[in-house]
Short mmCIF file of C-alpha atoms (C1' of nucleotides) in Angstrom, two decimals:
data_model
loop_
_atom_site.label_atom_id
_atom_site.label_comp_id
_atom_site.label_asym_id
_atom_site.label_seq_id
_atom_site.Cartn_x
_atom_site.Cartn_y
_atom_site.Cartn_z
CA MET V 1 0.21 -0.21 0.11
CA PRO V 2 1.24 3.59 -0.80
CA SER V 3 2.43 5.35 1.96
CA ARG V 4 1.05 8.47 0.26
CA PRO V 5 -1.77 10.12 2.98
CA VAL V 6 -5.32 8.66 1.27
CA VAL V 7 -7.38 11.36 -1.13
CA THR V 8 -10.79 10.45 -2.02
CA ARG V 9 -13.02 12.72 -3.95
CA PHE V 10 -16.92 12.94 -4.87
CA ALA V 11 -17.05 13.96 -8.44
CA PRO V 12 -20.73 14.35 -9.28
CA SER V 13 -22.09 16.07 -12.61
CA PRO V 14 -24.20 19.17 -11.78
CA THR V 15 -26.94 18.38 -13.85
CA GLY V 16 -29.49 17.97 -10.96
CA TYR V 17 -30.01 17.51 -7.35
CA LEU V 18 -27.74 15.57 -5.41
CA HIS V 19 -29.90 12.18 -5.29
CA ILE V 20 -29.66 9.50 -2.66
CA GLY V 21 -27.33 7.42 -4.56
CA GLY V 22 -24.74 9.98 -4.98
CA ALA V 23 -25.14 10.98 -1.27
CA ARG V 24 -24.42 7.39 -0.33
CA THR V 25 -21.51 7.47 -2.47
CA ALA V 26 -20.38 11.01 -1.21
CA LEU V 27 -20.45 9.63 2.16
CA PHE V 28 -18.45 6.25 1.71
CA ASN V 29 -15.27 8.66 0.29
CA TRP V 30 -15.84 10.78 3.47
CA LEU V 31 -16.12 8.30 5.80
CA PHE V 32 -12.95 6.62 4.28
CA ALA V 33 -11.15 9.93 3.93
CA ARG V 34 -11.61 10.76 7.55
CA HIS V 35 -10.93 7.17 8.82
CA HIS V 36 -7.59 7.05 7.53
CA GLY V 37 -6.99 11.23 8.30
CA GLY V 38 -6.64 11.78 4.79
CA GLU V 39 -8.37 14.08 2.60
CA PHE V 40 -11.87 14.23 1.05
CA GLN V 41 -12.34 16.83 -2.24
CA LEU V 42 -15.11 17.85 -4.12
CA ARG V 43 -14.98 18.22 -7.91
CA ILE V 44 -17.94 19.45 -10.03
CA GLU V 45 -18.01 17.48 -13.37
CA ASP V 46 -19.21 20.43 -15.53
CA THR V 47 -17.83 19.40 -18.86
CA ASP V 48 -20.99 19.01 -20.43
CA ARG V 49 -22.05 22.60 -20.71
CA ALA V 50 -25.50 22.13 -22.30
CA ARG V 51 -26.41 19.68 -19.26
CA SER V 52 -24.57 21.68 -16.37
CA THR V 53 -26.17 24.41 -14.46
CA PRO V 54 -25.20 26.30 -11.43
CA GLU V 55 -28.57 25.79 -9.72
CA ALA V 56 -27.69 22.14 -9.76
CA THR V 57 -24.34 22.72 -8.17
CA ALA V 58 -25.47 24.69 -5.26
CA ALA V 59 -28.18 22.13 -4.83
CA ILE V 60 -25.09 19.73 -4.42
CA LEU V 61 -23.51 21.86 -1.95
CA ARG V 62 -26.41 22.29 -0.23
CA GLY V 63 -26.83 18.81 0.06
CA MET V 64 -23.43 18.01 0.82
CA ASP V 65 -23.60 20.73 3.87
CA TRP V 66 -26.81 19.36 5.12
CA LEU V 67 -25.54 15.93 5.43
CA GLY V 68 -22.11 17.27 7.13
CA LEU V 69 -19.87 15.95 4.56
CA ASP V 70 -17.18 18.73 4.38
CA HIS V 71 -14.92 18.44 2.04
CA ASP V 72 -11.22 19.59 1.96
CA GLY V 73 -9.74 22.21 -0.18
CA ASP V 74 -11.77 24.30 -2.64
CA VAL V 75 -14.28 23.19 -4.74
CA VAL V 76 -12.62 22.09 -8.10
CA SER V 77 -14.49 22.95 -11.37
CA GLN V 78 -13.43 20.51 -14.04
CA PHE V 79 -14.48 22.62 -16.78
CA ALA V 80 -12.03 25.31 -15.57
CA ARG V 81 -9.35 22.71 -15.99
CA ALA V 82 -9.91 22.11 -19.67
CA ASP V 83 -6.86 23.66 -20.77
CA ARG V 84 -5.17 21.30 -18.60
CA HIS V 85 -7.06 18.11 -20.40
CA ALA V 86 -6.00 19.45 -23.54
CA GLU V 87 -2.43 19.55 -22.73
CA VAL V 88 -2.40 16.17 -22.00
CA ALA V 89 -4.38 15.09 -24.71
CA HIS V 90 -1.40 16.77 -26.76
CA GLN V 91 1.01 15.16 -24.88
CA MET V 92 -0.48 11.91 -25.50
CA LEU V 93 -0.30 12.79 -29.36
CA ASP V 94 2.85 13.73 -29.28
CA ALA V 95 3.80 10.28 -26.88
CA GLY V 96 2.15 8.23 -29.69
CA HIS V 97 -0.41 7.19 -27.45
CA ALA V 98 -3.28 8.92 -29.14
CA TYR V 99 -3.97 9.81 -33.03
CA LYS V 100 -6.08 12.38 -34.82
CA CYS V 101 -9.16 11.01 -35.86
CA PHE V 102 -10.89 12.46 -38.69
CA SER V 103 -13.77 10.28 -38.85
CA THR V 104 -17.07 12.17 -38.57
CA GLN V 105 -20.05 11.55 -36.27
CA GLU V 106 -22.05 10.88 -39.21
CA GLU V 107 -19.75 8.38 -40.48
CA ILE V 108 -19.47 6.50 -36.87
CA ALA V 109 -23.36 6.37 -36.26
CA ALA V 110 -23.66 4.73 -39.98
CA PHE V 111 -21.08 2.37 -39.16
CA ARG V 112 -22.84 1.40 -35.61
CA ASP V 113 -26.23 1.33 -37.60
CA ALA V 114 -24.71 -1.40 -39.89
CA ALA V 115 -23.05 -3.18 -37.46
CA LYS V 116 -25.80 -3.45 -35.19
CA ALA V 117 -28.22 -4.52 -38.40
CA ASP V 118 -25.80 -7.32 -39.26
CA GLY V 119 -25.63 -8.56 -35.29
CA LYS V 120 -21.90 -7.79 -35.35
CA SER V 121 -19.76 -5.74 -33.23
CA THR V 122 -20.39 -1.71 -32.98
CA LEU V 123 -17.02 -1.19 -31.83
CA PHE V 124 -15.42 1.69 -33.86
CA LEU V 125 -11.93 0.82 -35.29
CA SER V 126 -11.09 4.31 -36.44
CA PRO V 127 -9.27 4.04 -39.96
CA TRP V 128 -6.90 7.08 -38.82
CA ARG V 129 -5.04 4.99 -36.01
CA ASP V 130 -2.00 4.46 -38.08
CA ALA V 131 -2.60 7.07 -40.79
CA ALA V 132 0.45 8.93 -41.77
CA ALA V 133 0.75 12.89 -41.06
CA ASP V 134 1.03 13.63 -44.73
CA SER V 135 -2.21 11.96 -44.98
CA HIS V 136 -4.54 13.87 -42.81
CA PRO V 137 -6.80 16.65 -44.54
CA ASP V 138 -7.55 19.65 -43.19
CA ALA V 139 -10.82 19.19 -41.34
CA PRO V 140 -11.69 18.94 -37.51
CA TYR V 141 -10.48 16.04 -35.77
CA VAL V 142 -10.47 14.23 -32.42
CA ILE V 143 -7.67 12.91 -30.86
CA ARG V 144 -8.45 9.00 -29.62
CA MET V 145 -6.41 6.95 -27.28
CA LYS V 146 -4.36 4.55 -28.88
CA ALA V 147 -5.47 1.29 -26.96
CA PRO V 148 -3.63 -1.49 -27.11
CA ARG V 149 -5.20 -4.13 -29.24
CA ASP V 150 -3.68 -6.99 -27.67
CA GLY V 151 -3.20 -8.66 -23.95
CA GLN V 152 -5.93 -7.77 -21.13
CA THR V 153 -6.31 -5.03 -18.44
CA VAL V 154 -7.04 -5.94 -14.91
CA ILE V 155 -9.20 -3.85 -12.60
CA ASP V 156 -7.85 -4.90 -8.86
CA ASP V 157 -11.24 -3.81 -7.42
CA GLN V 158 -11.24 -3.63 -3.62
CA VAL V 159 -14.89 -4.32 -3.90
CA GLN V 160 -15.51 -6.20 -7.00
CA GLY V 161 -12.61 -8.50 -6.90
CA PRO V 162 -9.98 -8.86 -9.75
CA VAL V 163 -12.16 -7.73 -13.06
CA LYS V 164 -10.46 -8.69 -16.12
CA PHE V 165 -11.04 -6.91 -19.87
CA GLU V 166 -9.80 -8.21 -23.48
CA ASN V 167 -8.01 -4.98 -24.65
CA LYS V 168 -9.52 -6.03 -28.22
CA LEU V 169 -12.48 -5.16 -26.71
CA LEU V 170 -11.68 -1.50 -25.65
CA ASP V 171 -12.33 1.09 -28.20
CA ASP V 172 -10.34 3.88 -28.72
CA MET V 173 -11.70 6.23 -27.03
CA ILE V 174 -11.83 10.02 -27.23
CA CYS V 175 -9.92 12.18 -25.23
CA LEU V 176 -10.52 15.52 -26.81
CA ARG V 177 -13.67 16.59 -29.30
CA SER V 178 -13.08 18.46 -32.42
CA ASP V 179 -14.52 21.24 -30.74
CA GLY V 180 -10.91 20.88 -28.73
CA THR V 181 -12.89 20.36 -24.98
CA PRO V 182 -11.78 17.05 -23.43
CA THR V 183 -14.37 14.30 -23.06
CA TYR V 184 -15.33 12.84 -19.17
CA MET V 185 -13.00 9.45 -19.81
CA LEU V 186 -9.67 11.98 -20.18
CA ALA V 187 -10.51 14.68 -17.77
CA VAL V 188 -11.58 12.44 -15.13
CA VAL V 189 -8.18 10.87 -15.05
CA VAL V 190 -6.41 13.81 -15.17
CA ASP V 191 -8.10 15.28 -12.54
CA ASP V 192 -7.90 12.53 -10.18
CA HIS V 193 -3.93 12.59 -11.24
CA ASP V 194 -3.35 15.75 -10.52
CA MET V 195 -5.53 16.16 -7.16
CA GLY V 196 -3.06 13.16 -5.84
CA VAL V 197 -6.56 11.09 -5.67
CA THR V 198 -5.02 7.71 -3.95
CA HIS V 199 -8.92 5.82 -3.89
CA VAL V 200 -11.42 6.09 -6.55
CA ILE V 201 -15.17 4.88 -4.64
CA ARG V 202 -17.91 5.25 -7.20
CA GLY V 203 -20.83 3.72 -8.29
CA ASP V 204 -20.24 0.39 -10.26
CA ASP V 205 -21.96 1.68 -13.49
CA HIS V 206 -18.33 3.22 -13.62
CA LEU V 207 -16.31 -0.29 -13.59
CA ASN V 208 -15.95 -0.73 -17.37
CA ASN V 209 -14.69 2.68 -17.74
CA ALA V 210 -11.94 1.88 -15.28
CA ALA V 211 -10.85 -0.51 -17.56
CA ARG V 212 -10.42 2.31 -20.38
CA GLN V 213 -9.18 4.86 -17.75
CA THR V 214 -6.54 2.74 -16.81
CA LEU V 215 -5.14 2.61 -20.15
CA VAL V 216 -4.98 6.75 -19.72
CA TYR V 217 -2.97 6.45 -16.54
CA THR V 218 -0.32 3.91 -18.07
CA ALA V 219 0.04 5.56 -21.09
CA MET V 220 0.72 9.17 -19.13
CA GLY V 221 3.15 6.65 -16.54
CA TRP V 222 1.17 7.68 -13.59
CA ASP V 223 -0.10 5.79 -10.65
CA VAL V 224 -3.17 3.79 -11.17
CA PRO V 225 -5.25 4.46 -8.16
CA VAL V 226 -7.05 1.91 -5.97
CA TRP V 227 -10.54 0.97 -7.21
CA ALA V 228 -13.74 0.56 -5.72
CA HIS V 229 -16.87 0.27 -7.15
CA ILE V 230 -19.87 -0.15 -4.82
CA PRO V 231 -23.43 -1.57 -6.04
CA LEU V 232 -26.01 0.85 -6.83
CA ILE V 233 -28.99 1.82 -4.67
CA HIS V 234 -32.40 0.49 -6.36
CA GLY V 235 -35.62 1.34 -6.06
CA PRO V 236 -38.53 -0.29 -3.85
CA ASP V 237 -39.02 -2.82 -6.77
CA GLY V 238 -35.42 -3.74 -7.17
CA LYS V 239 -35.48 -1.33 -10.48
CA LYS V 240 -32.80 1.41 -11.13
CA LEU V 241 -33.90 4.30 -8.98
CA SER V 242 -35.89 6.94 -10.70
CA LYS V 243 -38.16 9.86 -10.37
CA ARG V 244 -41.10 7.71 -9.92
CA HIS V 245 -39.99 6.33 -6.79
CA GLY V 246 -39.88 9.87 -5.41
CA ALA V 247 -37.85 11.29 -3.00
CA LEU V 248 -34.35 11.14 -4.43
CA GLY V 249 -32.86 14.47 -3.41
CA VAL V 250 -31.54 14.79 -0.49
CA GLU V 251 -32.91 17.62 0.44
CA GLU V 252 -36.12 16.20 0.34
CA TYR V 253 -34.94 14.20 3.06
CA GLN V 254 -33.99 16.97 5.19
CA ALA V 255 -37.57 18.44 4.38
CA MET V 256 -39.08 15.15 5.51
CA GLY V 257 -37.37 15.92 8.84
CA TYR V 258 -34.68 13.21 8.98
CA PRO V 259 -31.78 14.39 11.43
CA ALA V 260 -28.58 14.35 9.25
CA GLU V 261 -27.19 12.07 11.59
CA ALA V 262 -29.74 9.43 10.70
CA MET V 263 -29.51 9.81 7.32
CA ARG V 264 -25.50 9.13 7.81
CA ASN V 265 -26.59 6.09 9.74
CA TYR V 266 -28.93 4.60 7.37
CA LEU V 267 -27.06 5.42 4.33
CA ALA V 268 -23.93 4.35 5.41
CA ARG V 269 -25.83 1.07 6.51
CA LEU V 270 -26.88 0.59 3.00
CA GLY V 271 -24.39 -1.60 1.42
CA TRP V 272 -21.84 -1.55 4.13
CA SER V 273 -21.88 -3.22 7.03
CA HIS V 274 -19.93 -3.63 10.55
CA GLY V 275 -20.83 -6.97 12.22
CA ASN V 276 -24.15 -6.56 13.42
CA ASP V 277 -24.00 -3.11 14.16
CA GLU V 278 -27.34 -1.06 12.48
CA PHE V 279 -27.34 2.03 15.25
CA PHE V 280 -23.95 3.99 15.29
CA THR V 281 -22.74 7.77 15.42
CA THR V 282 -21.33 9.07 12.75
CA ALA V 283 -17.69 9.13 15.27
CA GLN V 284 -18.23 5.15 15.04
CA ALA V 285 -18.96 5.02 11.49
CA ILE V 286 -15.53 6.85 10.77
CA ALA V 287 -13.90 4.37 13.27
CA TRP V 288 -15.31 1.32 11.67
CA PHE V 289 -15.16 2.29 7.99
CA GLY V 290 -13.41 0.60 5.45
CA LEU V 291 -13.45 -1.07 2.01
CA ASP V 292 -14.00 -4.45 2.61
CA GLY V 293 -16.99 -4.18 4.86
CA ILE V 294 -19.02 -3.05 1.57
CA GLY V 295 -21.24 -5.46 -0.19
CA LYS V 296 -21.14 -6.37 -3.72
CA SER V 297 -24.98 -6.67 -4.55
CA PRO V 298 -27.43 -3.80 -4.89
CA SER V 299 -29.43 -2.48 -2.16
CA ARG V 300 -32.68 -1.21 -2.12
CA PHE V 301 -34.16 2.22 0.11
CA ASP V 302 -36.37 0.96 3.07
CA PHE V 303 -38.30 4.10 4.77
CA LYS V 304 -39.86 1.74 7.33
CA LYS V 305 -35.79 1.06 8.53
CA LEU V 306 -35.08 4.85 7.89
CA ASP V 307 -37.80 5.64 10.34
CA ASN V 308 -36.70 3.46 13.32
CA ILE V 309 -33.23 4.56 12.49
CA SER V 310 -34.27 8.28 12.77
CA GLY V 311 -36.31 7.74 15.87
CA GLN V 312 -33.26 5.97 17.38
CA HIS V 313 -31.19 9.19 16.59
CA ILE V 314 -33.72 11.76 17.59
CA ALA V 315 -34.06 9.83 21.15
CA ALA V 316 -30.34 9.97 21.41
CA LEU V 317 -29.67 13.26 20.87
CA GLU V 318 -29.34 16.00 23.23
CA ASP V 319 -32.21 18.24 24.55
CA GLN V 320 -30.45 21.10 23.20
CA ALA V 321 -29.55 20.04 19.68
CA LEU V 322 -32.89 18.90 18.90
CA VAL V 323 -34.22 22.10 19.73
CA ASP V 324 -31.54 23.51 17.23
CA GLN V 325 -32.79 20.75 14.59
CA ILE V 326 -36.23 22.00 15.11
CA GLY V 327 -35.36 25.67 14.37
CA ALA V 328 -33.10 24.44 11.29
CA PHE V 329 -36.18 22.51 10.03
CA LEU V 330 -38.63 24.96 10.61
CA ALA V 331 -36.42 27.75 8.59
CA VAL V 332 -35.37 25.49 5.93
CA THR V 333 -38.93 24.33 4.86
CA GLY V 334 -40.26 28.03 5.30
CA GLN V 335 -42.47 27.87 8.54
CA PRO V 336 -42.49 30.27 11.47
CA VAL V 337 -39.77 29.79 13.92
CA LEU V 338 -40.19 29.24 17.31
CA SER V 339 -40.02 32.58 19.86
CA ASP V 340 -37.84 32.26 22.81
CA GLU V 341 -40.58 31.23 25.12
CA GLN V 342 -41.19 28.65 22.99
CA ASN V 343 -37.79 27.13 22.39
CA LYS V 344 -37.16 27.63 26.35
CA LEU V 345 -40.53 25.34 26.85
CA MET V 346 -39.38 23.22 24.13
CA LEU V 347 -36.07 22.32 25.81
CA ARG V 348 -38.00 21.79 29.05
CA GLY V 349 -40.57 19.29 27.79
CA MET V 350 -37.64 17.75 25.38
CA TYR V 351 -37.64 14.61 27.91
CA CYS V 352 -41.06 13.41 27.03
CA LEU V 353 -40.94 14.35 23.14
CA LYS V 354 -37.93 12.75 22.12
CA GLU V 355 -38.73 9.39 22.72
CA ARG V 356 -41.63 9.25 20.75
CA ALA V 357 -41.03 10.57 17.28
CA LYS V 358 -39.34 9.35 14.09
CA THR V 359 -38.78 12.60 12.34
CA ILE V 360 -38.27 16.26 13.29
CA PRO V 361 -42.10 17.11 12.31
CA LEU V 362 -43.35 14.29 14.33
CA LEU V 363 -41.65 15.74 17.48
CA ILE V 364 -43.24 18.88 16.59
CA GLU V 365 -46.80 17.48 16.31
CA LYS V 366 -45.81 15.92 19.79
CA ALA V 367 -45.15 19.40 21.20
CA GLU V 368 -48.23 21.22 20.19
CA PHE V 369 -49.41 21.39 23.90
CA ILE V 370 -46.46 23.59 24.03
CA LEU V 371 -47.05 25.57 21.11
CA THR V 372 -50.29 26.15 21.28
CA SER V 373 -51.81 28.96 23.26
CA ARG V 374 -55.18 29.93 25.08
CA PRO V 375 -57.85 29.61 24.38
CA ILE V 376 -57.10 26.09 23.29
CA ALA V 377 -59.60 25.14 20.44
CA PRO V 378 -59.95 21.30 20.91
CA ASP V 379 -60.11 18.92 17.97
CA GLU V 380 -62.93 16.95 16.97
CA LYS V 381 -62.09 13.94 19.16
CA ALA V 382 -60.50 15.78 22.02
CA ALA V 383 -64.07 17.91 22.21
CA LYS V 384 -65.71 14.84 22.18
CA LEU V 385 -63.55 13.60 25.57
CA LEU V 386 -64.96 17.02 27.38
CA ASP V 387 -68.59 15.87 28.04
CA SER V 388 -70.27 17.32 31.26
CA VAL V 389 -69.71 14.21 33.40
CA SER V 390 -65.54 15.07 32.45
CA ARG V 391 -65.90 18.55 33.00
CA GLY V 392 -67.25 17.81 36.35
CA ILE V 393 -64.23 15.64 37.65
CA LEU V 394 -62.30 18.46 35.85
CA ASN V 395 -63.63 20.57 38.00
CA GLN V 396 -63.25 18.68 41.15
CA LEU V 397 -59.43 18.12 40.42
CA THR V 398 -58.82 21.89 39.27
CA PRO V 399 -58.47 23.42 42.89
CA LEU V 400 -56.81 20.75 44.19
CA LEU V 401 -54.10 21.64 42.14
CA GLN V 402 -53.73 25.19 43.68
CA ASP V 403 -51.71 23.94 46.69
CA VAL V 404 -50.31 20.72 45.65
CA SER V 405 -46.10 20.57 45.16
CA TRP V 406 -45.56 20.24 41.54
CA THR V 407 -44.13 17.15 41.14
CA ARG V 408 -45.24 14.09 39.21
CA ASP V 409 -45.58 11.70 42.53
CA THR V 410 -48.16 14.19 43.78
CA LEU V 411 -49.77 15.47 40.87
CA GLU V 412 -50.37 11.52 39.85
CA GLN V 413 -51.73 10.94 43.35
CA VAL V 414 -54.43 13.90 43.54
CA ALA V 415 -55.51 12.93 40.09
CA THR V 416 -55.60 9.05 41.02
CA GLU V 417 -57.64 10.49 44.18
CA VAL V 418 -60.10 12.36 42.41
CA ALA V 419 -60.58 9.52 40.30
CA GLU V 420 -61.64 7.21 43.04
CA ALA V 421 -63.83 9.61 44.60
CA ASN V 422 -65.45 9.24 41.48
CA ASP V 423 -65.75 5.76 41.67
CA ALA V 424 -63.05 5.48 38.50
CA LYS V 425 -59.73 4.56 37.67
CA PHE V 426 -57.24 7.40 36.67
CA GLY V 427 -57.51 5.93 33.39
CA LYS V 428 -61.19 7.56 32.73
CA ILE V 429 -59.79 11.09 33.83
CA ALA V 430 -56.74 10.68 31.60
CA GLY V 431 -58.47 11.17 28.34
CA PRO V 432 -60.54 14.32 29.37
CA LEU V 433 -57.33 15.61 31.15
CA ARG V 434 -55.41 15.68 27.82
CA ALA V 435 -58.06 17.08 25.75
CA ALA V 436 -58.09 20.25 28.20
CA LEU V 437 -54.57 20.67 28.59
CA ALA V 438 -53.35 20.04 24.83
CA GLY V 439 -56.60 20.08 22.61
CA ARG V 440 -55.51 16.84 21.41
CA THR V 441 -56.11 12.91 21.82
CA THR V 442 -52.47 11.98 21.23
CA THR V 443 -49.68 13.95 23.78
CA PRO V 444 -46.70 12.80 25.81
CA SER V 445 -48.07 11.77 29.70
CA VAL V 446 -50.68 14.42 31.23
CA PHE V 447 -48.36 14.82 34.37
CA ASP V 448 -45.17 15.63 31.70
CA MET V 449 -47.32 18.00 30.11
CA MET V 450 -48.38 19.45 33.55
CA LEU V 451 -44.81 19.65 34.61
CA VAL V 452 -43.74 21.20 31.39
CA ILE V 453 -46.20 24.29 31.10
CA GLY V 454 -46.20 24.68 35.14
CA ARG V 455 -49.23 25.56 37.68
CA GLU V 456 -50.54 28.53 36.54
CA GLU V 457 -51.04 27.21 32.70
CA THR V 458 -52.27 24.37 33.90
CA ILE V 459 -54.92 25.80 36.17
CA ALA V 460 -55.71 28.00 33.36
CA ARG V 461 -56.27 25.58 30.67
CA LEU V 462 -58.24 23.23 32.87
CA THR V 463 -60.44 26.30 33.69
CA ASP V 464 -61.04 27.24 30.14
CA ALA V 465 -62.18 23.80 29.61
CA ILE V 466 -64.88 23.29 32.38
CA GLY V 467 -66.09 26.60 30.96
"C1'" G K 1 -26.21 -8.39 -29.86
"C1'" G K 2 -21.12 -7.84 -27.32
"C1'" C K 3 -18.86 -6.98 -22.76
"C1'" C K 4 -18.77 -6.44 -16.90
"C1'" C K 5 -21.11 -7.14 -11.97
"C1'" G K 6 -24.61 -9.27 -8.95
"C1'" U K 7 -28.14 -13.19 -6.70
"C1'" U K 8 -28.66 -15.58 1.96
"C1'" C K 9 -35.71 -14.20 5.69
"C1'" G K 10 -40.48 -9.12 2.20
"C1'" U K 11 -35.96 -5.42 3.14
"C1'" C K 12 -30.96 -4.04 5.22
"C1'" U K 13 -27.50 -7.58 5.88
"C1'" A K 14 -23.85 -11.70 9.33
"C1'" U K 15 -21.05 -15.65 7.82
"C1'" C K 16 -14.69 -15.16 5.36
"C1'" G K 17 -15.69 -24.86 4.07
"C1'" G K 18 -18.24 -27.73 9.50
"C1'" U K 19 -23.46 -22.78 12.67
"C1'" U K 20 -30.20 -25.65 15.37
"C1'" A K 21 -27.65 -20.38 8.87
"C1'" G K 22 -27.04 -15.02 13.29
"C1'" G K 23 -29.25 -9.87 14.19
"C1'" A K 24 -32.00 -5.51 12.46
"C1'" C K 25 -36.13 -3.24 10.57
"C1'" G K 26 -41.12 -4.51 9.08
"C1'" C K 27 -45.09 -8.32 10.14
"C1'" C K 28 -47.90 -11.56 13.69
"C1'" A K 29 -49.83 -13.11 18.81
"C1'" G K 30 -49.10 -12.04 24.02
"C1'" G K 31 -48.02 -8.71 28.31
"C1'" U K 32 -47.51 -3.51 30.09
"C1'" U K 33 -49.94 0.93 29.49
"C1'" U K 34 -52.40 7.26 30.72
"C1'" U K 35 -53.64 8.28 24.25
"C1'" C K 36 -49.92 8.11 20.47
"C1'" A K 37 -44.96 6.07 20.81
"C1'" A K 38 -41.79 3.04 23.56
"C1'" C K 39 -40.77 -1.12 26.25
"C1'" C K 40 -40.89 -6.59 27.39
"C1'" U K 41 -41.90 -11.98 25.39
"C1'" G K 42 -43.05 -15.38 21.52
"C1'" G K 43 -43.75 -16.36 16.43
"C1'" A K 44 -43.45 -17.26 11.07
"C1'" A K 45 -39.61 -15.80 7.56
"C1'" A K 46 -33.71 -17.33 3.67
"C1'" G K 47 -28.86 -19.79 0.97
"C1'" A K 48 -32.13 -19.08 -7.38
"C1'" C K 49 -31.67 -23.68 -10.01
"C1'" G K 50 -27.82 -27.53 -11.91
"C1'" A K 51 -23.55 -29.66 -11.94
"C1'" G K 52 -18.76 -30.21 -10.28
"C1'" U K 53 -14.65 -30.24 -6.31
"C1'" U K 54 -14.26 -31.86 -1.38
"C1'" C K 55 -14.90 -36.22 4.18
"C1'" G K 56 -17.90 -31.59 4.28
"C1'" A K 57 -20.49 -26.76 0.39
"C1'" U K 58 -24.51 -20.73 1.56
"C1'" U K 59 -19.08 -20.16 1.42
"C1'" C K 60 -14.53 -22.58 -4.18
"C1'" U K 61 -15.50 -23.64 -9.70
"C1'" C K 62 -18.83 -24.02 -13.90
"C1'" G K 63 -23.23 -23.82 -16.45
"C1'" U K 64 -28.32 -21.85 -16.54
"C1'" A K 65 -32.23 -18.25 -15.06
"C1'" C K 66 -33.22 -13.79 -13.20
"C1'" G K 67 -31.85 -8.63 -12.00
"C1'" G K 68 -28.44 -4.84 -12.84
"C1'" G K 69 -24.71 -1.44 -15.59
"C1'" C K 70 -21.84 0.04 -19.62
"C1'" U K 71 -21.50 -0.29 -24.87
"C1'" A K 72 -21.85 8.68 -27.17
"C1'" C K 73 -17.50 13.88 -30.16
"C1'" C K 74 -22.81 12.58 -21.66
"C1'" A K 75 -20.94 12.25 -16.98
#
RNA sequence: GGCCCGUUCGUCUAUCGGUUAGGACGCCAGGUUUUCAACCUGGAAAGACGAGUUCGAUUCUCGUACGGGCUACCA
């Protein structure tokens, strides 16, 4: 293994939002770099000018930022390095590793159509590969790699194992287009080399490309990076993830209220494992992550499991961190943020909220009794519980609350006594109490609510309900 | 069509020739309970198929089937 420090990179093309598969690829690269104390770099592959947009770049950056995948150094624009790519293409040309090809796109397309019709290989063998310079016409040309026609190229992939490719099946890929711009195939190699990338961790849709790219490394005399091609994430139906599966962009997950910590945990677990560990912190993931833990088969995205993991993280997060996350969530989703007073109450009540929510919005829903204010308008179900009999019992309870010590034990004792005095169990008055305090039928424990909002507010709400 | 990769409970996965094939999510049943959630106990649930190697295959090899990827002057 090289003694060079580990350098990984995530290299998305800015043609849309950061999708969930890309996010996982980024996460693996990030975890690997952090595990080794190396660098994680970000490169935007924007050489396709027609499809690249600054909006997409911004969305990718936002997604990375939300997931907490911080990169080292500046964001590299592949397009900005076009001159360097052209330089390398010409170096290969000068060294005899590449050649000028004057075949037009129409000629090549016609060849392929014919080959396809005949059921023959569509591999295009340029007639210009060995043409003498004095036979070159004065016409536009591309620079093609002069790939070896014999032997084989082996990709020693850290996930897939050794993969062999017959060189005769590899085409002379275009490095520089006829307009002088570089192709991705060339640019990716030049950039990875120049950026000092030691480990290329990417989707296995690039596995075939790795063979042709290896040829460029070899031609230039550069070190070939360590390859790790990870399986793609599939949709619930096992097919390739696509828009019809919904929720593809990471920002949508943010908007659904999954904590970033939970997303990192779930995404890491998708295709990577560390024994039977399911729930872990980011710090643990960094400590444990390695290429040998990556599986070889594609995995499917499962919201049920994400929900579960998310719930565990919410329960485990610090109260203040959760209050902060609620604030961030509200801001991102364009909702009014909480007042200082509400935040204070949220912090005080978080202990009885966080054990029961799988996502941030669910957490907010459970906190309705904190966020609401008098007079409380009970919803339909709650209103039903506040019948005359129940109101009568609450009327007995309310004055007793005036002087008891405001602790869970005494509140529970008083409530139970009132219930028994009415020949009922506590369960009988829990519903009406809940309805009166929150105006809802699903809330935290009634005693927890009383403790959080305090004696004065409790009595006021009960008095309102008694009417 | 050609090349490449993959295939363990419904899902995510453990297993690195010898296990009653383990865990998690989900599901079902029961328990607890102050609604929801949580929690506790129990349960159903898997090696795609066929050969071969071996004393012994989920594990190694080959074939088949199925799924996926690539096959652009896209990335």
